[in-house]
GROMACS .gro file of N, CA and C in nm:
model
  432
    1MET      N    1   0.935   6.894  -5.914
    1MET     CA    2   0.798   6.952  -5.878
    1MET      C    3   0.695   6.868  -5.974
    2THR      N    4   0.598   6.821  -5.906
    2THR     CA    5   0.498   6.746  -5.980
    2THR      C    6   0.375   6.837  -6.005
    3LEU      N    7   0.310   6.825  -6.121
    3LEU     CA    8   0.189   6.899  -6.140
    3LEU      C    9   0.065   6.831  -6.072
    4PRO      N   10  -0.030   6.916  -6.035
    4PRO     CA   11  -0.153   6.852  -5.983
    4PRO      C   12  -0.218   6.768  -6.080
    5LYS      N   13  -0.296   6.677  -6.040
    5LYS     CA   14  -0.373   6.582  -6.124
    5LYS      C   15  -0.467   6.670  -6.213
    6PRO      N   16  -0.489   6.624  -6.339
    6PRO     CA   17  -0.577   6.707  -6.430
    6PRO      C   18  -0.719   6.720  -6.371
    7ALA      N   19  -0.767   6.619  -6.306
    7ALA     CA   20  -0.909   6.628  -6.250
    7ALA      C   21  -0.913   6.757  -6.142
    8LEU      N   22  -0.810   6.763  -6.063
    8LEU     CA   23  -0.801   6.861  -5.962
    8LEU      C   24  -0.796   7.000  -6.029
    9LEU      N   25  -0.723   7.004  -6.137
    9LEU     CA   26  -0.714   7.142  -6.206
    9LEU      C   27  -0.850   7.168  -6.269
   10ASN      N   28  -0.917   7.072  -6.328
   10ASN     CA   29  -1.054   7.088  -6.381
   10ASN      C   30  -1.156   7.135  -6.279
   11TYR      N   31  -1.143   7.074  -6.154
   11TYR     CA   32  -1.233   7.111  -6.051
   11TYR      C   33  -1.201   7.251  -6.011
   12ALA      N   34  -1.069   7.291  -6.016
   12ALA     CA   35  -1.037   7.428  -5.975
   12ALA      C   36  -1.095   7.526  -6.074
   13GLY      N   37  -1.086   7.493  -6.211
   13GLY     CA   38  -1.133   7.572  -6.310
   13GLY      C   39  -1.289   7.598  -6.298
   14ALA      N   40  -1.360   7.489  -6.261
   14ALA     CA   41  -1.502   7.497  -6.240
   14ALA      C   42  -1.539   7.584  -6.125
   15LEU      N   43  -1.460   7.570  -6.023
   15LEU     CA   44  -1.482   7.646  -5.896
   15LEU      C   45  -1.457   7.788  -5.916
   16ILE      N   46  -1.354   7.832  -5.998
   16ILE     CA   47  -1.322   7.966  -6.030
   16ILE      C   48  -1.435   8.024  -6.116
   17SER      N   49  -1.481   7.954  -6.208
   17SER     CA   50  -1.588   7.991  -6.298
   17SER      C   51  -1.716   8.016  -6.214
   18ALA      N   52  -1.743   7.931  -6.122
   18ALA     CA   53  -1.863   7.951  -6.036
   18ALA      C   54  -1.839   8.080  -5.945
   19GLY      N   55  -1.723   8.100  -5.908
   19GLY     CA   56  -1.696   8.224  -5.828
   19GLY      C   57  -1.716   8.348  -5.911
   20LEU      N   58  -1.667   8.341  -6.034
   20LEU     CA   59  -1.680   8.460  -6.123
   20LEU      C   60  -1.829   8.492  -6.146
   21MET      N   61  -1.912   8.386  -6.167
   21MET     CA   62  -2.055   8.403  -6.190
   21MET      C   63  -2.122   8.455  -6.060
   22ALA      N   64  -2.083   8.402  -5.945
   22ALA     CA   65  -2.131   8.446  -5.822
   22ALA      C   66  -2.112   8.589  -5.802
   23TYR      N   67  -1.985   8.637  -5.828
   23TYR     CA   68  -1.965   8.776  -5.811
   23TYR      C   69  -2.044   8.865  -5.920
   24ALA      N   70  -2.053   8.817  -6.032
   24ALA     CA   71  -2.139   8.887  -6.140
   24ALA      C   72  -2.283   8.898  -6.093
   25LEU      N   73  -2.339   8.791  -6.032
   25LEU     CA   74  -2.471   8.806  -5.983
   25LEU      C   75  -2.481   8.892  -5.858
   26TYR      N   76  -2.376   8.890  -5.776
   26TYR     CA   77  -2.371   8.981  -5.661
   26TYR      C   78  -2.368   9.130  -5.706
   27ALA      N   79  -2.289   9.155  -5.814
   27ALA     CA   80  -2.274   9.290  -5.864
   27ALA      C   81  -2.412   9.340  -5.927
   28GLN      N   82  -2.486   9.236  -5.987
   28GLN     CA   83  -2.609   9.272  -6.043
   28GLN      C   84  -2.718   9.304  -5.948
   29HIS      N   85  -2.731   9.207  -5.849
   29HIS     CA   86  -2.841   9.206  -5.752
   29HIS      C   87  -2.821   9.287  -5.626
   30VAL      N   88  -2.695   9.293  -5.588
   30VAL     CA   89  -2.668   9.367  -5.461
   30VAL      C   90  -2.605   9.512  -5.494
   31LEU      N   91  -2.511   9.516  -5.578
   31LEU     CA   92  -2.459   9.650  -5.617
   31LEU      C   93  -2.545   9.716  -5.722
   32LEU      N   94  -2.645   9.643  -5.777
   32LEU     CA   95  -2.744   9.705  -5.867
   32LEU      C   96  -2.677   9.755  -5.998
   33LEU      N   97  -2.577   9.682  -6.051
   33LEU     CA   98  -2.512   9.705  -6.174
   33LEU      C   99  -2.576   9.624  -6.285
   34GLU      N  100  -2.660   9.681  -6.372
   34GLU     CA  101  -2.725   9.605  -6.471
   34GLU      C  102  -2.624   9.567  -6.581
   35PRO      N  103  -2.615   9.445  -6.621
   35PRO     CA  104  -2.521   9.398  -6.725
   35PRO      C  105  -2.563   9.446  -6.868
   36CYS      N  106  -2.468   9.489  -6.944
   36CYS     CA  107  -2.489   9.527  -7.073
   36CYS      C  108  -2.492   9.408  -7.161
   37PRO      N  109  -2.530   9.405  -7.294
   37PRO     CA  110  -2.528   9.293  -7.380
   37PRO      C  111  -2.397   9.219  -7.386
   38LEU      N  112  -2.280   9.296  -7.387
   38LEU     CA  113  -2.153   9.226  -7.396
   38LEU      C  114  -2.125   9.154  -7.257
   39CYS      N  115  -2.171   9.215  -7.145
   39CYS     CA  116  -2.154   9.151  -7.019
   39CYS      C  117  -2.229   9.016  -7.011
   40VAL      N  118  -2.351   9.020  -7.074
   40VAL     CA  119  -2.425   8.894  -7.079
   40VAL      C  120  -2.348   8.785  -7.160
   41LEU      N  121  -2.297   8.820  -7.271
   41LEU     CA  122  -2.215   8.729  -7.352
   41LEU      C  123  -2.097   8.671  -7.281
   42GLN      N  124  -2.025   8.762  -7.198
   42GLN     CA  125  -1.912   8.721  -7.124
   42GLN      C  126  -1.958   8.627  -7.016
   43ARG      N  127  -2.075   8.651  -6.954
   43ARG     CA  128  -2.131   8.551  -6.860
   43ARG      C  129  -2.151   8.418  -6.920
   44ILE      N  130  -2.203   8.415  -7.042
   44ILE     CA  131  -2.235   8.287  -7.103
   44ILE      C  132  -2.107   8.218  -7.133
   45ALA      N  133  -2.000   8.287  -7.170
   45ALA     CA  134  -1.873   8.218  -7.200
   45ALA      C  135  -1.821   8.161  -7.068
   46VAL      N  136  -1.827   8.236  -6.951
   46VAL     CA  137  -1.784   8.183  -6.826
   46VAL      C  138  -1.863   8.054  -6.784
   47ILE      N  139  -1.994   8.063  -6.806
   47ILE     CA  140  -2.073   7.944  -6.769
   47ILE      C  141  -2.028   7.821  -6.849
   48VAL      N  142  -2.019   7.845  -6.985
   48VAL     CA  143  -1.975   7.734  -7.072
   48VAL      C  144  -1.845   7.681  -7.018
   49LEU      N  145  -1.752   7.765  -6.997
   49LEU     CA  146  -1.618   7.725  -6.947
   49LEU      C  147  -1.637   7.642  -6.824
   50GLY      N  148  -1.706   7.701  -6.727
   50GLY     CA  149  -1.733   7.619  -6.597
   50GLY      C  150  -1.792   7.478  -6.622
   51ILE      N  151  -1.884   7.468  -6.708
   51ILE     CA  152  -1.950   7.343  -6.743
   51ILE      C  153  -1.852   7.249  -6.796
   52LEU      N  154  -1.767   7.304  -6.898
   52LEU     CA  155  -1.668   7.214  -6.957
   52LEU      C  156  -1.567   7.175  -6.853
   53PHE      N  157  -1.524   7.260  -6.766
   53PHE     CA  158  -1.428   7.218  -6.660
   53PHE      C  159  -1.482   7.103  -6.572
   54LEU      N  160  -1.618   7.130  -6.541
   54LEU     CA  161  -1.684   7.028  -6.448
   54LEU      C  162  -1.695   6.890  -6.514
   55ILE      N  163  -1.735   6.892  -6.642
   55ILE     CA  164  -1.756   6.757  -6.709
   55ILE      C  165  -1.616   6.697  -6.726
   56ALA      N  166  -1.516   6.775  -6.757
   56ALA     CA  167  -1.379   6.718  -6.776
   56ALA      C  168  -1.329   6.656  -6.643
   57ALA      N  169  -1.359   6.730  -6.533
   57ALA     CA  170  -1.317   6.686  -6.402
   57ALA      C  171  -1.396   6.545  -6.367
   58ILE      N  172  -1.522   6.541  -6.391
   58ILE     CA  173  -1.596   6.422  -6.362
   58ILE      C  174  -1.564   6.305  -6.452
   59GLN      N  175  -1.547   6.336  -6.579
   59GLN     CA  176  -1.509   6.219  -6.669
   59GLN      C  177  -1.367   6.184  -6.655
   60ASN      N  178  -1.274   6.273  -6.621
   60ASN     CA  179  -1.136   6.258  -6.602
   60ASN      C  180  -1.074   6.165  -6.712
   61PRO      N  181  -1.074   6.218  -6.836
   61PRO     CA  182  -1.015   6.132  -6.954
   61PRO      C  183  -0.870   6.109  -6.918
   62THR      N  184  -0.826   5.987  -6.955
   62THR     CA  185  -0.679   5.948  -6.942
   62THR      C  186  -0.598   5.955  -7.057
   63GLY      N  187  -0.652   5.943  -7.171
   63GLY     CA  188  -0.565   5.945  -7.299
   63GLY      C  189  -0.540   6.087  -7.345
   64LYS      N  190  -0.446   6.098  -7.437
   64LYS     CA  191  -0.406   6.224  -7.485
   64LYS      C  192  -0.526   6.276  -7.570
   65VAL      N  193  -0.593   6.185  -7.641
   65VAL     CA  194  -0.707   6.232  -7.729
   65VAL      C  195  -0.815   6.294  -7.641
   66GLY      N  196  -0.859   6.219  -7.536
   66GLY     CA  197  -0.960   6.265  -7.446
   66GLY      C  198  -0.924   6.402  -7.381
   67ARG      N  199  -0.808   6.407  -7.327
   67ARG     CA  200  -0.764   6.539  -7.276
   67ARG      C  201  -0.749   6.641  -7.376
   68GLY      N  202  -0.703   6.604  -7.499
   68GLY     CA  203  -0.691   6.704  -7.606
   68GLY      C  204  -0.829   6.767  -7.648
   69VAL      N  205  -0.939   6.683  -7.649
   69VAL     CA  206  -1.069   6.734  -7.682
   69VAL      C  207  -1.108   6.841  -7.586
   70TYR      N  208  -1.098   6.811  -7.459
   70TYR     CA  209  -1.131   6.905  -7.347
   70TYR      C  210  -1.040   7.031  -7.356
   71THR      N  211  -0.916   7.008  -7.385
   71THR     CA  212  -0.832   7.124  -7.396
   71THR      C  213  -0.876   7.215  -7.509
   72VAL      N  214  -0.912   7.160  -7.628
   72VAL     CA  215  -0.957   7.247  -7.738
   72VAL      C  216  -1.089   7.318  -7.697
   73LEU      N  217  -1.186   7.241  -7.633
   73LEU     CA  218  -1.317   7.298  -7.608
   73LEU      C  219  -1.299   7.414  -7.501
   74VAL      N  220  -1.221   7.385  -7.400
   74VAL     CA  221  -1.189   7.494  -7.300
   74VAL      C  222  -1.124   7.608  -7.360
   75GLY      N  223  -1.029   7.579  -7.449
   75GLY     CA  224  -0.958   7.689  -7.514
   75GLY      C  225  -1.049   7.777  -7.603
   76LEU      N  226  -1.138   7.712  -7.673
   76LEU     CA  227  -1.238   7.786  -7.758
   76LEU      C  228  -1.329   7.871  -7.677
   77ALA      N  229  -1.380   7.818  -7.567
   77ALA     CA  230  -1.473   7.887  -7.473
   77ALA      C  231  -1.399   8.008  -7.416
   78ALA      N  232  -1.275   7.986  -7.366
   78ALA     CA  233  -1.193   8.095  -7.306
   78ALA      C  234  -1.159   8.196  -7.408
   79ALA      N  235  -1.129   8.159  -7.539
   79ALA     CA  236  -1.091   8.257  -7.639
   79ALA      C  237  -1.221   8.341  -7.675
   80ALA      N  238  -1.334   8.273  -7.675
   80ALA     CA  239  -1.458   8.351  -7.707
   80ALA      C  240  -1.488   8.454  -7.594
   81GLY      N  241  -1.477   8.415  -7.473
   81GLY     CA  242  -1.498   8.503  -7.371
   81GLY      C  243  -1.390   8.618  -7.363
   82ALA      N  244  -1.262   8.587  -7.394
   82ALA     CA  245  -1.155   8.680  -7.403
   82ALA      C  246  -1.182   8.787  -7.518
   83THR      N  247  -1.235   8.737  -7.624
   83THR     CA  248  -1.258   8.824  -7.745
   83THR      C  249  -1.371   8.922  -7.711
   84VAL      N  250  -1.472   8.868  -7.650
   84VAL     CA  251  -1.594   8.963  -7.616
   84VAL      C  252  -1.541   9.060  -7.515
   85ALA      N  253  -1.465   9.020  -7.413
   85ALA     CA  254  -1.405   9.115  -7.307
   85ALA      C  255  -1.319   9.215  -7.375
   86GLY      N  256  -1.233   9.164  -7.473
   86GLY     CA  257  -1.136   9.262  -7.537
   86GLY      C  258  -1.214   9.373  -7.612
   87TRP      N  259  -1.324   9.327  -7.683
   87TRP     CA  260  -1.403   9.425  -7.755
   87TRP      C  261  -1.475   9.522  -7.661
   88HIS      N  262  -1.517   9.469  -7.544
   88HIS     CA  263  -1.588   9.541  -7.441
   88HIS      C  264  -1.484   9.656  -7.382
   89VAL      N  265  -1.371   9.613  -7.355
   89VAL     CA  266  -1.262   9.710  -7.308
   89VAL      C  267  -1.246   9.814  -7.414
   90HIS      N  268  -1.232   9.769  -7.542
   90HIS     CA  269  -1.206   9.863  -7.654
   90HIS      C  270  -1.314   9.966  -7.653
   91LEU      N  271  -1.439   9.927  -7.636
   91LEU     CA  272  -1.551  10.020  -7.638
   91LEU      C  273  -1.538  10.126  -7.515
   92GLN      N  274  -1.492  10.079  -7.405
   92GLN     CA  275  -1.479  10.153  -7.288
   92GLN      C  276  -1.377  10.256  -7.306
   93ASN      N  277  -1.281  10.230  -7.379
   93ASN     CA  278  -1.166  10.320  -7.401
   93ASN      C  279  -1.173  10.409  -7.524
   94LEU      N  280  -1.285  10.411  -7.588
   94LEU     CA  281  -1.315  10.504  -7.703
   94LEU      C  282  -1.324  10.640  -7.658
   95PRO      N  283  -1.278  10.739  -7.739
   95PRO     CA  284  -1.304  10.876  -7.702
   95PRO      C  285  -1.468  10.904  -7.702
   96LEU      N  286  -1.509  10.992  -7.618
   96LEU     CA  287  -1.650  11.020  -7.607
   96LEU      C  288  -1.723  11.043  -7.737
   97ASP      N  289  -1.661  11.107  -7.831
   97ASP     CA  290  -1.728  11.137  -7.954
   97ASP      C  291  -1.739  11.020  -8.045
   98GLU      N  292  -1.670  10.911  -8.021
   98GLU     CA  293  -1.675  10.788  -8.097
   98GLU      C  294  -1.763  10.676  -8.034
   99VAL      N  295  -1.816  10.697  -7.909
   99VAL     CA  296  -1.894  10.597  -7.847
   99VAL      C  297  -2.030  10.581  -7.913
  100PRO      N  298  -2.072  10.466  -7.948
  100PRO     CA  299  -2.202  10.442  -8.011
  100PRO      C  300  -2.317  10.485  -7.922
  101SER      N  301  -2.434  10.510  -7.983
  101SER     CA  302  -2.544  10.547  -7.898
  101SER      C  303  -2.597  10.420  -7.827
  102CYS      N  304  -2.670  10.449  -7.717
  102CYS     CA  305  -2.727  10.332  -7.641
  102CYS      C  306  -2.828  10.260  -7.725
  103GLY      N  307  -2.837  10.131  -7.713
  103GLY     CA  308  -2.934  10.051  -7.784
  103GLY      C  309  -3.016   9.961  -7.691
  104PRO      N  310  -3.101   9.876  -7.750
  104PRO     CA  311  -3.184   9.798  -7.674
  104PRO      C  312  -3.099   9.690  -7.592
  105GLY      N  313  -3.154   9.623  -7.485
  105GLY     CA  314  -3.088   9.531  -7.412
  105GLY      C  315  -3.077   9.390  -7.482
  106PHE      N  316  -2.998   9.308  -7.415
  106PHE     CA  317  -2.975   9.170  -7.469
  106PHE      C  318  -3.102   9.100  -7.492
  107ASP      N  319  -3.196   9.091  -7.400
  107ASP     CA  320  -3.315   9.020  -7.407
  107ASP      C  321  -3.404   9.062  -7.516
  108TYR      N  322  -3.410   9.191  -7.545
  108TYR     CA  323  -3.490   9.245  -7.655
  108TYR      C  324  -3.427   9.202  -7.788
  109LEU      N  325  -3.290   9.217  -7.795
  109LEU     CA  326  -3.223   9.190  -7.919
  109LEU      C  327  -3.236   9.040  -7.956
  110VAL      N  328  -3.215   8.954  -7.865
  110VAL     CA  329  -3.227   8.806  -7.890
  110VAL      C  330  -3.373   8.761  -7.919
  111GLY      N  331  -3.462   8.830  -7.844
  111GLY     CA  332  -3.602   8.791  -7.863
  111GLY      C  333  -3.669   8.850  -7.988
  112ASN      N  334  -3.618   8.944  -8.038
  112ASN     CA  335  -3.689   9.013  -8.158
  112ASN      C  336  -3.606   9.017  -8.284
  113PHE      N  337  -3.495   8.966  -8.288
  113PHE     CA  338  -3.407   8.949  -8.412
  113PHE      C  339  -3.364   8.811  -8.432
  114PRO      N  340  -3.343   8.779  -8.551
  114PRO     CA  341  -3.264   8.644  -8.574
  114PRO      C  342  -3.127   8.652  -8.504
  115LEU      N  343  -3.081   8.544  -8.457
  115LEU     CA  344  -2.959   8.537  -8.377
  115LEU      C  345  -2.844   8.606  -8.454
  116LYS      N  346  -2.830   8.584  -8.578
  116LYS     CA  347  -2.714   8.638  -8.652
  116LYS      C  348  -2.733   8.799  -8.644
  117ASP      N  349  -2.846   8.850  -8.667
  117ASP     CA  350  -2.867   8.992  -8.660
  117ASP      C  351  -2.847   9.050  -8.521
  118ALA      N  352  -2.899   8.981  -8.424
  118ALA     CA  353  -2.885   9.018  -8.282
  118ALA      C  354  -2.733   9.022  -8.237
  119LEU      N  355  -2.658   8.926  -8.278
  119LEU     CA  356  -2.517   8.928  -8.248
  119LEU      C  357  -2.446   9.029  -8.316
  120ALA      N  358  -2.481   9.069  -8.440
  120ALA     CA  359  -2.417   9.175  -8.515
  120ALA      C  360  -2.448   9.303  -8.443
  121LYS      N  361  -2.577   9.329  -8.398
  121LYS     CA  362  -2.609   9.456  -8.324
  121LYS      C  363  -2.533   9.466  -8.194
  122ILE      N  364  -2.520   9.341  -8.121
  122ILE     CA  365  -2.445   9.352  -7.994
  122ILE      C  366  -2.299   9.377  -8.016
  123PHE      N  367  -2.245   9.320  -8.116
  123PHE     CA  368  -2.101   9.344  -8.139
  123PHE      C  369  -2.063   9.481  -8.189
  124SER      N  370  -2.174   9.544  -8.251
  124SER     CA  371  -2.150   9.681  -8.302
  124SER      C  372  -2.128   9.771  -8.184
  125GLY      N  373  -2.170   9.728  -8.071
  125GLY     CA  374  -2.155   9.805  -7.947
  125GLY      C  375  -2.270   9.912  -7.924
  126SER      N  376  -2.271   9.943  -7.801
  126SER     CA  377  -2.367  10.056  -7.768
  126SER      C  378  -2.318  10.121  -7.651
  127GLY      N  379  -2.381  10.238  -7.617
  127GLY     CA  380  -2.335  10.333  -7.524
  127GLY      C  381  -2.330  10.265  -7.383
  128GLU      N  382  -2.421  10.182  -7.346
  128GLU     CA  383  -2.420  10.122  -7.220
  128GLU      C  384  -2.298  10.029  -7.201
  129CYS      N  385  -2.252   9.976  -7.304
  129CYS     CA  386  -2.136   9.889  -7.300
  129CYS      C  387  -2.004   9.973  -7.281
  130ALA      N  388  -2.010  10.094  -7.317
  130ALA     CA  389  -1.881  10.186  -7.307
  130ALA      C  390  -1.877  10.254  -7.164
  131THR      N  391  -1.993  10.238  -7.089
  131THR     CA  392  -1.986  10.296  -6.960
  131THR      C  393  -1.920  10.224  -6.859
  132ILE      N  394  -1.841  10.277  -6.771
  132ILE     CA  395  -1.761  10.211  -6.672
  132ILE      C  396  -1.833  10.252  -6.539
  133ASP      N  397  -1.905  10.149  -6.485
  133ASP     CA  398  -1.979  10.159  -6.360
  133ASP      C  399  -1.907  10.111  -6.241
  134TRP      N  400  -1.803  10.037  -6.259
  134TRP     CA  401  -1.739   9.955  -6.152
  134TRP      C  402  -1.589   9.947  -6.187
  135GLN      N  403  -1.506   9.969  -6.090
  135GLN     CA  404  -1.356   9.952  -6.105
  135GLN      C  405  -1.297   9.888  -5.977
  136PHE      N  406  -1.199   9.809  -5.983
  136PHE     CA  407  -1.116   9.759  -5.879
  136PHE      C  408  -0.971   9.776  -5.922
  137LEU      N  409  -0.890   9.845  -5.847
  137LEU     CA  410  -0.746   9.867  -5.875
  137LEU      C  411  -0.733   9.943  -6.010
  138GLY      N  412  -0.834  10.025  -6.042
  138GLY     CA  413  -0.828  10.109  -6.170
  138GLY      C  414  -0.864  10.025  -6.295
  139LEU      N  415  -0.912   9.896  -6.279
  139LEU     CA  416  -0.950   9.823  -6.395
  139LEU      C  417  -1.099   9.795  -6.390
  140SER      N  418  -1.171   9.805  -6.513
  140SER     CA  419  -1.310   9.779  -6.507
  140SER      C  420  -1.343   9.628  -6.513
  141MET      N  421  -1.472   9.594  -6.499
  141MET     CA  422  -1.513   9.460  -6.483
  141MET      C  423  -1.472   9.364  -6.601
  142PRO      N  424  -1.490   9.416  -6.734
  142PRO     CA  425  -1.454   9.328  -6.842
  142PRO      C  426  -1.295   9.319  -6.851
  143THR      N  427  -1.226   9.410  -6.800
  143THR     CA  428  -1.076   9.389  -6.795
  143THR      C  429  -1.038   9.282  -6.701
  144TRP      N  430  -1.115   9.281  -6.584
  144TRP     CA  431  -1.080   9.167  -6.496
  144TRP      C  432  -1.119   9.030  -6.551
   0.00000   0.00000   0.00000
């Protein structure tokens, strides 16, 4: 069995990332599910991942070093997204008495605080991040 060419796999990764973002926008604008700050960070990770896949597909590096660079970059973007999603799932599974209170939205935090402080507030979690508004097969959106 032969593996598909790397460029084809990279195009597939870019297409999957675009599909994930299309569904996120559908959920926001059609299903009227407003994204919480952690959802926005997960979207950013998916967008970065998609862009990296697309650049790797177009450039189609042939050497081990070129492919290795993209492998590391894609791995970092995927790990960042998975880390944010993991924290989000953690918040959603907290007992009700441990759920943090709701805070300001992503735009307000990033627009009114230095980035370091905004990220610290986002990752401390808030009530809207712990709310489960959507499920498919018993799993919430950040779990998917």
